[in-house]
Amino acid sequence: MKLNRAILPESKAETFEEEVDFSNYPFDENHVRRIDNCSVKVVATEYGDVLQCQISGKASVIASCSYTLEDVPMEVKFRDSFYFSDDAEAESEDCYYEAGVEIDLNPYILALILAEVPHTIVKKGAQLPKSGDGYRVMSEEELLKEKSTKKNSAFDILDTIEFDDK
């Protein structure tokens, strides 16, 4: 979604609604795999050298289950305000610098969506695997008990050698 600041009237809010396509964006397979659809509403107000954009919307996201790595569909709603200026000196943590009259809002919208998706998602009914080929899943207590009953290796004596620093 792109906004052209040159067509916005001074100090009057303009509303824009659009379906944003994120199908060509690369995603992290372990967090958000894709965004199927995203509808966005932007209320933009131009205040001379600063543009305020109130962005809200919802998106259908396919995320990854932390246990099974299967797809987990979810609906995400987002809302935030952004301030833009074409003056590089006005840039701060509250106001973003965007050169020119056209502002691409897609990176900001994508950041809002990704911030709403939890990093740990567990699909309903999913459980951690108990064990598999070449590995075992055990609690920390089981691991400590196993280490305490395990015979020492001949090389463990090397850990006790003290070296003189000269």
Coordinates of C-alpha atoms in Angstrom, one line a residue:
M1 CA 0.0 0.0 0.0
K2 CA 1.5 3.3 -1.1
L3 CA 0.4 6.8 -0.1
N4 CA 1.1 9.9 -2.1
R5 CA 1.5 12.8 0.2
A6 CA 1.1 15.3 -2.6
I7 CA -2.6 14.5 -3.0
L8 CA -3.5 14.7 0.7
P9 CA -5.2 17.9 1.8
E10 CA -3.7 19.9 4.7
S11 CA -5.0 19.0 8.2
K12 CA -7.8 16.9 6.9
A13 CA -8.1 13.1 7.5
E14 CA -8.3 10.9 4.4
T15 CA -9.3 7.2 4.7
F16 CA -7.9 4.5 2.5
E17 CA -8.8 0.8 2.5
E18 CA -7.0 -1.9 0.5
E19 CA -6.2 -5.6 0.3
V20 CA -2.4 -5.9 0.7
D21 CA -0.6 -8.8 -1.0
F22 CA 2.3 -10.3 0.9
S23 CA 2.6 -13.4 -1.3
N24 CA 6.1 -12.4 -2.7
Y25 CA 7.6 -11.6 0.7
P26 CA 10.1 -14.1 2.2
F27 CA 9.1 -15.4 5.6
D28 CA 10.7 -17.4 8.3
E29 CA 9.6 -21.0 8.1
N30 CA 9.7 -21.3 11.9
H31 CA 7.5 -18.3 12.7
V32 CA 5.2 -17.0 10.0
R33 CA 5.1 -19.1 6.8
R34 CA 2.8 -16.9 4.8
I35 CA 0.0 -14.3 4.9
D36 CA -2.9 -15.5 2.9
N37 CA -4.9 -12.2 2.9
C38 CA -4.6 -8.9 4.6
S39 CA -7.1 -6.0 4.7
V40 CA -5.9 -2.6 5.8
K41 CA -7.5 0.7 6.7
V42 CA -5.3 3.8 6.9
V43 CA -6.5 7.2 8.1
A44 CA -3.9 9.6 6.9
T45 CA -3.6 13.3 8.0
E46 CA -1.0 15.7 6.5
Y47 CA 0.2 18.3 9.0
G48 CA 2.6 20.3 6.8
D49 CA 5.9 18.5 7.3
V50 CA 4.6 15.5 9.2
L51 CA 2.2 12.8 8.0
Q52 CA 0.2 10.8 10.6
C53 CA -1.0 7.4 9.5
Q54 CA -3.4 5.4 11.8
I55 CA -3.2 1.9 10.5
S56 CA -5.6 -0.9 11.4
G57 CA -6.6 -4.2 9.9
K58 CA -6.7 -7.9 10.0
A59 CA -4.7 -10.7 8.3
S60 CA -5.0 -14.4 7.8
V61 CA -1.7 -15.9 8.8
I62 CA -0.2 -19.4 8.5
A63 CA 2.3 -19.9 11.3
S64 CA 4.4 -22.9 12.4
C65 CA 3.6 -25.2 15.3
S66 CA 6.5 -25.1 17.8
Y67 CA 6.1 -28.9 18.5
T68 CA 5.3 -30.5 15.2
L69 CA 6.2 -27.8 12.6
E70 CA 2.8 -28.2 11.1
D71 CA 0.8 -25.2 9.7
V72 CA -1.3 -23.3 12.2
P73 CA -3.9 -20.9 10.7
M74 CA -4.7 -17.8 12.7
E75 CA -6.5 -14.5 12.4
V76 CA -4.4 -11.5 13.5
K77 CA -5.8 -8.0 14.2
F78 CA -3.4 -5.0 14.4
R79 CA -3.6 -1.3 15.1
D80 CA -1.0 1.5 15.5
S81 CA -0.1 5.0 14.5
F82 CA 3.0 6.1 12.5
Y83 CA 4.4 9.5 11.9
F84 CA 6.4 10.3 8.7
S85 CA 8.5 13.3 7.6
D86 CA 10.5 14.0 4.5
D87 CA 12.9 16.1 6.6
A88 CA 15.9 13.9 7.7
E89 CA 16.5 16.1 10.7
A90 CA 13.0 15.5 12.0
E91 CA 13.6 11.7 12.3
S92 CA 13.3 10.4 15.8
E93 CA 12.0 7.3 17.5
D94 CA 8.5 8.6 17.1
C95 CA 8.8 10.0 13.5
Y96 CA 10.2 8.0 10.5
Y97 CA 12.1 9.6 7.7
E98 CA 10.7 8.8 4.2
A99 CA 12.2 10.7 1.3
G100 CA 9.9 11.8 -1.5
V101 CA 6.2 12.2 -1.7
E102 CA 5.3 8.5 -2.0
I103 CA 5.4 6.3 1.2
D104 CA 5.3 2.5 1.0
L105 CA 3.4 1.3 4.1
N106 CA 3.9 -2.4 3.4
P107 CA 7.0 -2.8 5.6
Y108 CA 5.2 -1.1 8.5
I109 CA 2.1 -3.2 8.0
L110 CA 4.1 -6.4 7.9
A111 CA 5.9 -5.4 11.1
L112 CA 2.6 -4.9 12.8
I113 CA 1.4 -8.3 11.7
L114 CA 4.6 -10.1 12.8
A115 CA 4.5 -8.4 16.2
E116 CA 1.0 -9.8 16.8
V117 CA 2.0 -13.5 16.1
P118 CA 3.4 -15.2 19.1
H119 CA 6.8 -16.9 18.7
T120 CA 5.6 -20.1 20.5
I121 CA 2.5 -21.5 18.9
V122 CA 1.2 -25.0 19.8
K123 CA -1.4 -26.6 17.5
K124 CA -4.4 -27.9 19.3
G125 CA -3.7 -31.5 20.4
A126 CA 0.0 -31.3 19.5
Q127 CA 2.5 -32.9 21.9
L128 CA 6.3 -33.0 22.1
P129 CA 7.8 -36.3 20.8
K130 CA 8.8 -38.8 23.4
S131 CA 11.8 -40.2 21.6
G132 CA 13.0 -41.1 18.1
D133 CA 15.7 -42.6 16.0
G134 CA 19.0 -41.5 17.6
Y135 CA 17.6 -39.3 20.4
R136 CA 15.8 -39.5 23.7
V137 CA 13.6 -36.9 25.4
M138 CA 14.1 -36.7 29.2
S139 CA 13.6 -34.3 32.0
E140 CA 16.5 -32.5 33.7
E141 CA 16.2 -34.6 36.8
E142 CA 16.5 -37.8 34.7
L143 CA 19.6 -36.4 33.0
L144 CA 21.3 -35.6 36.3
K145 CA 20.5 -39.0 37.7
E146 CA 21.9 -40.7 34.6
K147 CA 25.1 -38.6 34.8
S148 CA 25.6 -39.4 38.5
T149 CA 25.3 -43.2 37.9
K150 CA 27.4 -43.2 34.8
K151 CA 31.0 -44.5 35.1
N152 CA 33.8 -42.0 34.6
S153 CA 35.8 -42.0 31.4
A154 CA 39.5 -42.4 31.5
F155 CA 39.9 -39.0 30.1
D156 CA 38.0 -37.3 33.0
I157 CA 41.2 -37.3 35.0
L158 CA 42.5 -34.6 32.6
D159 CA 39.9 -32.2 34.0
T160 CA 41.7 -32.3 37.4
I161 CA 45.2 -31.3 36.1
E162 CA 46.3 -27.9 37.2
F163 CA 48.7 -26.0 35.0
D164 CA 51.3 -23.5 36.3
D165 CA 51.0 -20.1 34.8
K166 CA 54.6 -18.8 34.2

